[in-house]
CSV table of C-alpha atoms and ligand atoms in Angstrom, one decimal:
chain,number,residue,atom,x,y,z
Y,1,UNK,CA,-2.5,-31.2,-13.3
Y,2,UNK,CA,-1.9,-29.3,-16.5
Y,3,UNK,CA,-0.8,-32.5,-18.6
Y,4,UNK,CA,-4.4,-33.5,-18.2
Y,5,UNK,CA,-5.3,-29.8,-19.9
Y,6,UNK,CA,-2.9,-30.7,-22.5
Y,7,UNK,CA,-3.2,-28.7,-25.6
Y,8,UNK,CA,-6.3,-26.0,-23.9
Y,9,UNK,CA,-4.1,-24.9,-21.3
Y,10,UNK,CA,-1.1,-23.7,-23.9
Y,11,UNK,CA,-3.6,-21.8,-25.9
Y,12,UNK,CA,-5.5,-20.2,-22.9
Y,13,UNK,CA,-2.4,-19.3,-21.0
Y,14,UNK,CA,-1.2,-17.5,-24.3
Y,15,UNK,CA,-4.2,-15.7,-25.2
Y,16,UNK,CA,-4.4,-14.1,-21.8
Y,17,UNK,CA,-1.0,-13.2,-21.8
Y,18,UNK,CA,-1.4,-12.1,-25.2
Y,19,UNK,CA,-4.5,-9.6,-23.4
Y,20,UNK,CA,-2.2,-8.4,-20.2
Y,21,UNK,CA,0.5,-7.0,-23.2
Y,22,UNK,CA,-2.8,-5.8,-24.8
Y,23,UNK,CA,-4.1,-3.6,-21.7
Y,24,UNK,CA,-0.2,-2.6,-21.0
Y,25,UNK,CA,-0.2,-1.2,-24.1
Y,26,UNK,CA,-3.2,0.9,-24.0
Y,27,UNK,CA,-2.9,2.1,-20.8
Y,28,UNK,CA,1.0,3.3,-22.1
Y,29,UNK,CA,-1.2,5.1,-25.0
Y,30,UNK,CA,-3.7,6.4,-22.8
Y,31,UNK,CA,-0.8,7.5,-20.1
Y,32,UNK,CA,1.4,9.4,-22.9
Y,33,UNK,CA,-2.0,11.2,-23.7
Y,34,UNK,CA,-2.5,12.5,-20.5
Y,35,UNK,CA,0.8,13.5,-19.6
Y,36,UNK,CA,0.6,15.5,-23.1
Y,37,UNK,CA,-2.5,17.1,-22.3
Y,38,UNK,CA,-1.2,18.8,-19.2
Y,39,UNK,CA,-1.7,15.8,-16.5
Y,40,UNK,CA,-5.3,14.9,-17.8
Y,41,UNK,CA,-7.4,12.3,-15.2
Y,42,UNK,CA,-4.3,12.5,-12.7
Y,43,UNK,CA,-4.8,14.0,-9.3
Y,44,UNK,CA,-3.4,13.6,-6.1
Y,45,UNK,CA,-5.3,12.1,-3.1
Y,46,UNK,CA,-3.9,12.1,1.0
Y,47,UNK,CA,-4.2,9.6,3.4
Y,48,UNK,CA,-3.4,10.9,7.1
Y,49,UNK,CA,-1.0,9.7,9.0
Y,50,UNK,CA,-1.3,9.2,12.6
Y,51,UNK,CA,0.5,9.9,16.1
Y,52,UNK,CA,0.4,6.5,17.5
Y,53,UNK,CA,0.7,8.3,21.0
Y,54,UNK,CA,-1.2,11.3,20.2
Y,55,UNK,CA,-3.6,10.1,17.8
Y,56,UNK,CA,-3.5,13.5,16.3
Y,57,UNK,CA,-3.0,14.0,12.4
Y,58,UNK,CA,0.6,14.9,12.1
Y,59,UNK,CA,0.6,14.8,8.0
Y,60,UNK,CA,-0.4,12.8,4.7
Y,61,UNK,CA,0.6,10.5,2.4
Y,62,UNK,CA,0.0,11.9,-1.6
Y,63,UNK,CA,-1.2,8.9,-3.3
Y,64,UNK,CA,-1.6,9.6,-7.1
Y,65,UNK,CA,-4.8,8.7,-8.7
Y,66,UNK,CA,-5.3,8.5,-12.9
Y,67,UNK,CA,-9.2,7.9,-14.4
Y,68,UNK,CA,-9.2,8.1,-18.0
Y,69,UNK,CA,-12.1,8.5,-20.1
Y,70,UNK,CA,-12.6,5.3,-21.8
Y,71,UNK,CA,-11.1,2.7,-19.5
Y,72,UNK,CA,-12.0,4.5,-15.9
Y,73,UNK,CA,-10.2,4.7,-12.5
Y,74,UNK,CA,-6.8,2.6,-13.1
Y,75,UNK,CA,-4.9,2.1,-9.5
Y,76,UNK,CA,-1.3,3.0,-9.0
Y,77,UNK,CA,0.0,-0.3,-8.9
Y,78,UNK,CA,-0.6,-1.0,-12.1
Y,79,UNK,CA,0.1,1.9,-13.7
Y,80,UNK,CA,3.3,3.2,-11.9
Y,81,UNK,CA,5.1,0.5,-13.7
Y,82,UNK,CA,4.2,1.5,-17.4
Y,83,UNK,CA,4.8,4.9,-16.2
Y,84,UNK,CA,8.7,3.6,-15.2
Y,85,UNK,CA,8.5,1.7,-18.3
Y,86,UNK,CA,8.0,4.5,-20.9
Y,87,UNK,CA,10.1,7.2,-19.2
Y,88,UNK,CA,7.0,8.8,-18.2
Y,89,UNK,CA,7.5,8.9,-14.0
Y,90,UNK,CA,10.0,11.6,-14.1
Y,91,UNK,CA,7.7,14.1,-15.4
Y,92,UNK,CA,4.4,12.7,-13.4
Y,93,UNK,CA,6.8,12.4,-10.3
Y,94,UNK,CA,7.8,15.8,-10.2
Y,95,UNK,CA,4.1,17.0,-10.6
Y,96,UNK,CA,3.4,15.1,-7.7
Y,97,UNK,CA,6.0,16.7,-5.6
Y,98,UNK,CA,5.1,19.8,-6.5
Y,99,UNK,CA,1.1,19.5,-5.8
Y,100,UNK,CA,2.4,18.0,-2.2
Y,101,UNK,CA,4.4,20.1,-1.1
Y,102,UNK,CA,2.1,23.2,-2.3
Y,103,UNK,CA,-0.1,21.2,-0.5
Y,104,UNK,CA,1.9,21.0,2.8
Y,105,UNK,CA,2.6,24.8,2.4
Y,106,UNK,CA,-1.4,25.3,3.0
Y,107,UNK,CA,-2.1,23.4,5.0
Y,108,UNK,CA,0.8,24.2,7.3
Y,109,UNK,CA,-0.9,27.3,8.3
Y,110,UNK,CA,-3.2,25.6,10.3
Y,111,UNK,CA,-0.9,22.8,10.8
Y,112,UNK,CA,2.3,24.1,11.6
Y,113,UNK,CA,4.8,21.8,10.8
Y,114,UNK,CA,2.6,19.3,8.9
Y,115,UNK,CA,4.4,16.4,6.9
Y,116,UNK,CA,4.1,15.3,3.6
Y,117,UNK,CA,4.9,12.1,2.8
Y,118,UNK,CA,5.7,11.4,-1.4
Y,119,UNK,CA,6.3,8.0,-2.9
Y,120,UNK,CA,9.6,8.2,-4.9
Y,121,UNK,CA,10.1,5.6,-7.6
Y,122,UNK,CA,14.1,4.5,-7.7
Y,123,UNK,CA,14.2,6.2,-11.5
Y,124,UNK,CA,13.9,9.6,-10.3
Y,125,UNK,CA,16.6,9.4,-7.8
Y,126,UNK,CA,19.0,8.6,-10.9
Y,127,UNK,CA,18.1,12.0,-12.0
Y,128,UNK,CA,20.9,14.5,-12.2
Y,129,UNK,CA,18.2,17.0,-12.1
Y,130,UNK,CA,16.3,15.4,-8.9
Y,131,UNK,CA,17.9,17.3,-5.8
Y,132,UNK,CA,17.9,20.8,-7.3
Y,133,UNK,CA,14.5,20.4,-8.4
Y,134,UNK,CA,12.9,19.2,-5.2
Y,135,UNK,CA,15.2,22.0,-3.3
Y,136,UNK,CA,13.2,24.6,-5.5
Y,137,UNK,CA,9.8,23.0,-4.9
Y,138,UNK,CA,10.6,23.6,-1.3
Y,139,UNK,CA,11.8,27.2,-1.4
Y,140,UNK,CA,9.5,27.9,-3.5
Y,141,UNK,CA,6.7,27.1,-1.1
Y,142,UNK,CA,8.3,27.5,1.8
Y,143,UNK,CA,8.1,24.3,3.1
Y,144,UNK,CA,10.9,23.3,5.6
Y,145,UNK,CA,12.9,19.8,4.7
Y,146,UNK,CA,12.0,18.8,7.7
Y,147,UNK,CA,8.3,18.5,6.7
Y,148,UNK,CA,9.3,16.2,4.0
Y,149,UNK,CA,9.1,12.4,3.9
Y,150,UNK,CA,10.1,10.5,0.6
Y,151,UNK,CA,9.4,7.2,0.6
Y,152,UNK,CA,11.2,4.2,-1.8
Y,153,UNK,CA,9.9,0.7,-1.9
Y,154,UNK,CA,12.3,-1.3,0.4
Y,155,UNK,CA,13.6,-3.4,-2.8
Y,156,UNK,CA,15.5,-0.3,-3.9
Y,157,UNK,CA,17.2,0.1,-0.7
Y,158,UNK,CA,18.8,-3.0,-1.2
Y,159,UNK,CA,19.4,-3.6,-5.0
Y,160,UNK,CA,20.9,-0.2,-5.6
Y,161,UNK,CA,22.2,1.0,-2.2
Y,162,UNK,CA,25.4,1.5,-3.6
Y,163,UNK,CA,24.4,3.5,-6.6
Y,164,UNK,CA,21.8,5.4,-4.4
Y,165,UNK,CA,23.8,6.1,-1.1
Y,166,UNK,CA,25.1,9.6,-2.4
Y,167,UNK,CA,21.9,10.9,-3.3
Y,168,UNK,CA,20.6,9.6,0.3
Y,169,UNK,CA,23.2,11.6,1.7
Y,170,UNK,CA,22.9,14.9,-0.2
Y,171,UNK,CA,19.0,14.5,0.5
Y,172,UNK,CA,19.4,13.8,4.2
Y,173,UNK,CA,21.8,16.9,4.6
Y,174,UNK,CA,19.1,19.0,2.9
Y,175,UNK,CA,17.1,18.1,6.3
Y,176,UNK,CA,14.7,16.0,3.8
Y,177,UNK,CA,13.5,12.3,5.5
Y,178,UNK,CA,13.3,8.9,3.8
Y,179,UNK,CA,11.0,6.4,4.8
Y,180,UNK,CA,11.5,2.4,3.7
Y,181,UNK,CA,8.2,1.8,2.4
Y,182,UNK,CA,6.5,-1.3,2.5
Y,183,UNK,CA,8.8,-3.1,4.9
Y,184,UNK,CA,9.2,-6.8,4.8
Y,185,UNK,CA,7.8,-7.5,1.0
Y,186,UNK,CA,11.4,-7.3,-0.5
Y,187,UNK,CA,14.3,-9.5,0.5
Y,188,UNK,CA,16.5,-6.9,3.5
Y,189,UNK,CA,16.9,-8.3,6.3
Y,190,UNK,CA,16.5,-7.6,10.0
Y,191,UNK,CA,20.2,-7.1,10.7
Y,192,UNK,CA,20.3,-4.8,7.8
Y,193,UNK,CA,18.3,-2.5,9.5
Y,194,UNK,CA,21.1,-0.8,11.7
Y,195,UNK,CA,22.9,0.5,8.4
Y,196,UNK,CA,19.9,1.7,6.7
Y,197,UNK,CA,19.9,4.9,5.5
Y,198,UNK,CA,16.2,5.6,6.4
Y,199,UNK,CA,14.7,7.4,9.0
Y,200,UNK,CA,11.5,5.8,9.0
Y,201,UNK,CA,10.6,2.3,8.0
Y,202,UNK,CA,6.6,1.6,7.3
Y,203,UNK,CA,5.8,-1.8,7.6
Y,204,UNK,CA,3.9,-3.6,4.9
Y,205,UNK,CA,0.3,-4.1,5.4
Y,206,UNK,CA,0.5,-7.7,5.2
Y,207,UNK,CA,2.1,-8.1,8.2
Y,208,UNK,CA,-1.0,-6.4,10.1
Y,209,UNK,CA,-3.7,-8.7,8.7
Y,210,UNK,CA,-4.8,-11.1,11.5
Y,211,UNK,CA,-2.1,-9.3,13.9
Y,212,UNK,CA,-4.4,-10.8,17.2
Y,213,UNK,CA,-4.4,-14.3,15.7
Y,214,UNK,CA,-1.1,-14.8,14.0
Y,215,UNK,CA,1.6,-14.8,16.4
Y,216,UNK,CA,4.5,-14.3,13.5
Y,217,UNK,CA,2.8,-11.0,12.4
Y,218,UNK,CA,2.6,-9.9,15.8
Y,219,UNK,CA,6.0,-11.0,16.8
Y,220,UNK,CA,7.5,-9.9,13.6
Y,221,UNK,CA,6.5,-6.2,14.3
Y,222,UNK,CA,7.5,-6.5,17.8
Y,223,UNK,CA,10.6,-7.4,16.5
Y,224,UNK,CA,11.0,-4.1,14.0
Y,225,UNK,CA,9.9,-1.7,16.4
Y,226,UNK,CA,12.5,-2.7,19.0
Y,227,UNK,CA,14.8,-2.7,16.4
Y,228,UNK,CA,14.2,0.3,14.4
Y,229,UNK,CA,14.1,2.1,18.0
Y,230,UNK,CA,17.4,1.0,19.0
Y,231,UNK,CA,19.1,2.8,15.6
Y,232,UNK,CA,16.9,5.5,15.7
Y,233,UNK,CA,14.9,5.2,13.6
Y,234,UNK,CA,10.6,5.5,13.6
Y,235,UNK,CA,8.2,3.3,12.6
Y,236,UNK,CA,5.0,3.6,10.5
Y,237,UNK,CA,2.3,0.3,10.7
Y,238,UNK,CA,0.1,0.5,7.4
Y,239,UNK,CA,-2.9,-0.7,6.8
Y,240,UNK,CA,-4.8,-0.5,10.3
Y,241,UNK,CA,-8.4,-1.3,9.5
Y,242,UNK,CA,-9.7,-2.9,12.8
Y,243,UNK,CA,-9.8,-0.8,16.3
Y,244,UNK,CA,-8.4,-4.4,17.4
Y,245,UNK,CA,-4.8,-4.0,15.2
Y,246,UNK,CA,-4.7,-0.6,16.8
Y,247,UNK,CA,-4.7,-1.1,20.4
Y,248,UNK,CA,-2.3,-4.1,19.6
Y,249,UNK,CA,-0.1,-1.9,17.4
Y,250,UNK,CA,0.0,0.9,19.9
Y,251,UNK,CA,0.5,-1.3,22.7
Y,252,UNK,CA,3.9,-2.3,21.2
Y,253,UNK,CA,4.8,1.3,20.6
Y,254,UNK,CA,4.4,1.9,16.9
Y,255,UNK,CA,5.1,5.6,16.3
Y,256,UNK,CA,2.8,6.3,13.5
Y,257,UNK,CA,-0.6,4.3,12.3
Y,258,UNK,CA,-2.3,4.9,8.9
Y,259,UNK,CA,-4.8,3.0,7.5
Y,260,UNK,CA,-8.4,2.5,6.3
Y,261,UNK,CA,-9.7,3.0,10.4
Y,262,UNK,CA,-8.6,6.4,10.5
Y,263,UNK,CA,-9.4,7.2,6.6
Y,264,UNK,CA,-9.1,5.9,3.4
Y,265,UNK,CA,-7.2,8.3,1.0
Y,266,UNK,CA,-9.2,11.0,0.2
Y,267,UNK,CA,-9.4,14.3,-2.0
Y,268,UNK,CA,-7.3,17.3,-0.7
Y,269,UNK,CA,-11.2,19.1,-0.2
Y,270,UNK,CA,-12.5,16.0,1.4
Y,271,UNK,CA,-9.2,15.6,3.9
Y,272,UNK,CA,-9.2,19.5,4.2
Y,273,UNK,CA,-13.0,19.0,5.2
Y,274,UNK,CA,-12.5,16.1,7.4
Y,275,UNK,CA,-9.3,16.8,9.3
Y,276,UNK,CA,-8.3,20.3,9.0
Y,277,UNK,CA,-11.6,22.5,9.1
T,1,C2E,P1,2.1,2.6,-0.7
T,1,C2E,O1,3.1,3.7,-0.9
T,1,C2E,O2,2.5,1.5,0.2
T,1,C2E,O3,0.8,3.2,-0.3
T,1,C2E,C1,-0.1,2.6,0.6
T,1,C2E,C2,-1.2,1.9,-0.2
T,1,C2E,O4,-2.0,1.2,0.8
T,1,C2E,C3,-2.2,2.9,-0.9
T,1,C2E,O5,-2.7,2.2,-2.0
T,1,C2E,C4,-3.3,3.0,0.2
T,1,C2E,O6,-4.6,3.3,-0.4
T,1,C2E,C5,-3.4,1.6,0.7
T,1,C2E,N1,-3.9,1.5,2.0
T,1,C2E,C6,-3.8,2.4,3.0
T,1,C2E,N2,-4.4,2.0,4.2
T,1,C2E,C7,-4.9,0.8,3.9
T,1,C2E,C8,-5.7,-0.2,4.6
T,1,C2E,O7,-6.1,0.0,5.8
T,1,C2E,N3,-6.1,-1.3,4.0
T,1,C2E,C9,-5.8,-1.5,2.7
T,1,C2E,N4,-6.2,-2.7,2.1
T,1,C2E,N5,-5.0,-0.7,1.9
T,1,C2E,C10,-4.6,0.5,2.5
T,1,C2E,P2,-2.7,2.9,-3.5
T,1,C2E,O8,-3.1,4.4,-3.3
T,1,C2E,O9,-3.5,2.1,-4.4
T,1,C2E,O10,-1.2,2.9,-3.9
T,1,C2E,C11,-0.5,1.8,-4.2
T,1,C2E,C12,1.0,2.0,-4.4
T,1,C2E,O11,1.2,2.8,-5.6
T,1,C2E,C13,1.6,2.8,-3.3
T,1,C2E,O12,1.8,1.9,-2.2
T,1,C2E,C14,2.9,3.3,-3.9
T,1,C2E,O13,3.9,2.2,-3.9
T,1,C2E,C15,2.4,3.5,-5.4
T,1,C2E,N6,2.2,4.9,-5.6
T,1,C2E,C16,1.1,5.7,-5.3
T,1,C2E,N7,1.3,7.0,-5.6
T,1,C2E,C17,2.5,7.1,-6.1
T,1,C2E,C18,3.3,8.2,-6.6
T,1,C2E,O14,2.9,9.3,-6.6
T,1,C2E,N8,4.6,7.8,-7.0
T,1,C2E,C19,5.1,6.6,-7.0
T,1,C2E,N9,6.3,6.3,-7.5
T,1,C2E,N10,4.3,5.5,-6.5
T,1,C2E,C20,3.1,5.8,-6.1
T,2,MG,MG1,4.1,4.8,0.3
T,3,MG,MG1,3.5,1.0,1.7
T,4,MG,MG1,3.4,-0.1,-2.1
């Protein structure tokens, strides 16, 4: 097909490339300038997490959320990644911790024992400074371990299991839980589940989509469950939006359920108001 474009498809395909480095680089300007001015636009949003047997709100996911002035809300998938890129997700990392966990702390006291659940990008674990610092967050607010979940993309589990399995270790011994996000997307495999340093594997929302109809979704998280449960480990299904994928998720004993049905992330008023009051 593109030899019949000839010449028109070169030019096109470069000029929009040429516009993806374009918006990279202003969003990298526009991050640097908010991360200067004190965490300008950036705020923290939660997303509950549910008892699958319960169906009680035993914690949150903090999803970070950036809006800047001029180009607007920007989602975290694309700018995480420039974040990593220009050495800026230590800094915004650790100011997401800490507005968790303070987070956690409150609402713990009408919660006892709620869980807060941070997304961890693989740079900060290669921080010398990373384990002291979230030790202190914790004291500090007087948050158990316990009632911490970090969560790493599943790629980094595999890739740099080697490099990472120390500071796994020192983090588990602090009481603090990991959770293999998005399960399924990267390239581990089922076997490699039983040596997995994680405590809780979420599995990708893909694999939910059209869970009644497609029996390899169904029989794929069938298969995780069973296995995860058999090493001990818990399960999270993401991405429930349909009171359908919930009885089916449920019914083969998923221990924790979030999604769009229950709530889409909201502000910490808004989940306070919702969930908590
Ligand atoms: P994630 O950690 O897998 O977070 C779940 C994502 O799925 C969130 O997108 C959430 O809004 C979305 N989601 C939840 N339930 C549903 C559902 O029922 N349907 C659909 N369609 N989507 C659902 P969000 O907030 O845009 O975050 C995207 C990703 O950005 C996160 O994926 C995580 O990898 C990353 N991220 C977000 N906050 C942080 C952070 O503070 N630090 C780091 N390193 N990464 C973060
Ligand atoms: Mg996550
Ligand atoms: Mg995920
Ligand atoms: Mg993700």
């Amino acid at each position: 097909e593109s030899k019949h474009r000839g010449k028109n498809t070169v030019s096109f395909f470069s000029a929009d490339m040429t516009e993806a480095k374009l918006r990279r680089l202003e969003l990298s300007d526009r991050l640097q300038a908010s991360v200067l001015e004190g965490m300008r636009g950036f705020s923290v949003h939660y997303q509950p997490l549910v008892n699958a047997d319960t169906m009680r709100i035993d914690g949150a996911e903090a999803l970070l959320r950036w809006k800047d002035e001029s180009l607007g809300p920007v989602g975290p998938d694309e700018f995480i990644p420039v974040l990593e890129s220009y050495g800026l997700i230590g800094q915004v990392g650790r100011w997401v911790l800490e507005r968790a966990v303070e987070q956690c702390a409150a609402w713990s006291k009408a919660r006892s024992g709620f869980i807060m659940n941070v997304n961890i990008s693989y740079l900060q674990l290669f921080e010398s400074d990373f384990i002291p610092f979230v030790k202190q967050v914790l004291d500090e607010s007087q948050v158990n371990p316990s009632q911490l979940v970090l969560e790493m993309t599943e790629s980094y589990f595999v890739t740099d299991l080697d490099a990472l399995k120390t500071t796994f270790d020192r983090l588990r011994s602090l009481g603090i839980r990991l959770a293999m996000d998005d399960f399924g997307t990267g390239y581990s495999s089922l076997g490699m589940l039983s040596q997995s340093p994680a405590d809780i594997v979420k599995i990708d929302r893909m694999f939910i989509r059209n869970i009644d109809g497609e029996a390899f979704n169904r029989s794929f998280i069938d298969a995780v469950i069973d296995l995860c449960h058999s090493v001990g480990i818990e399960v999270t299904v993401e991405g429930v939006e349909e009171p359908t994928e919930l009885d089916t998720v449920r019914s083969i004993g998923a221990d924790c359920i979030q999604g769009f049905l229950v709530s889409r992330p909201l502000s910490a008023a808004d989940f306070e108001e919702r969930f908590l009051a």
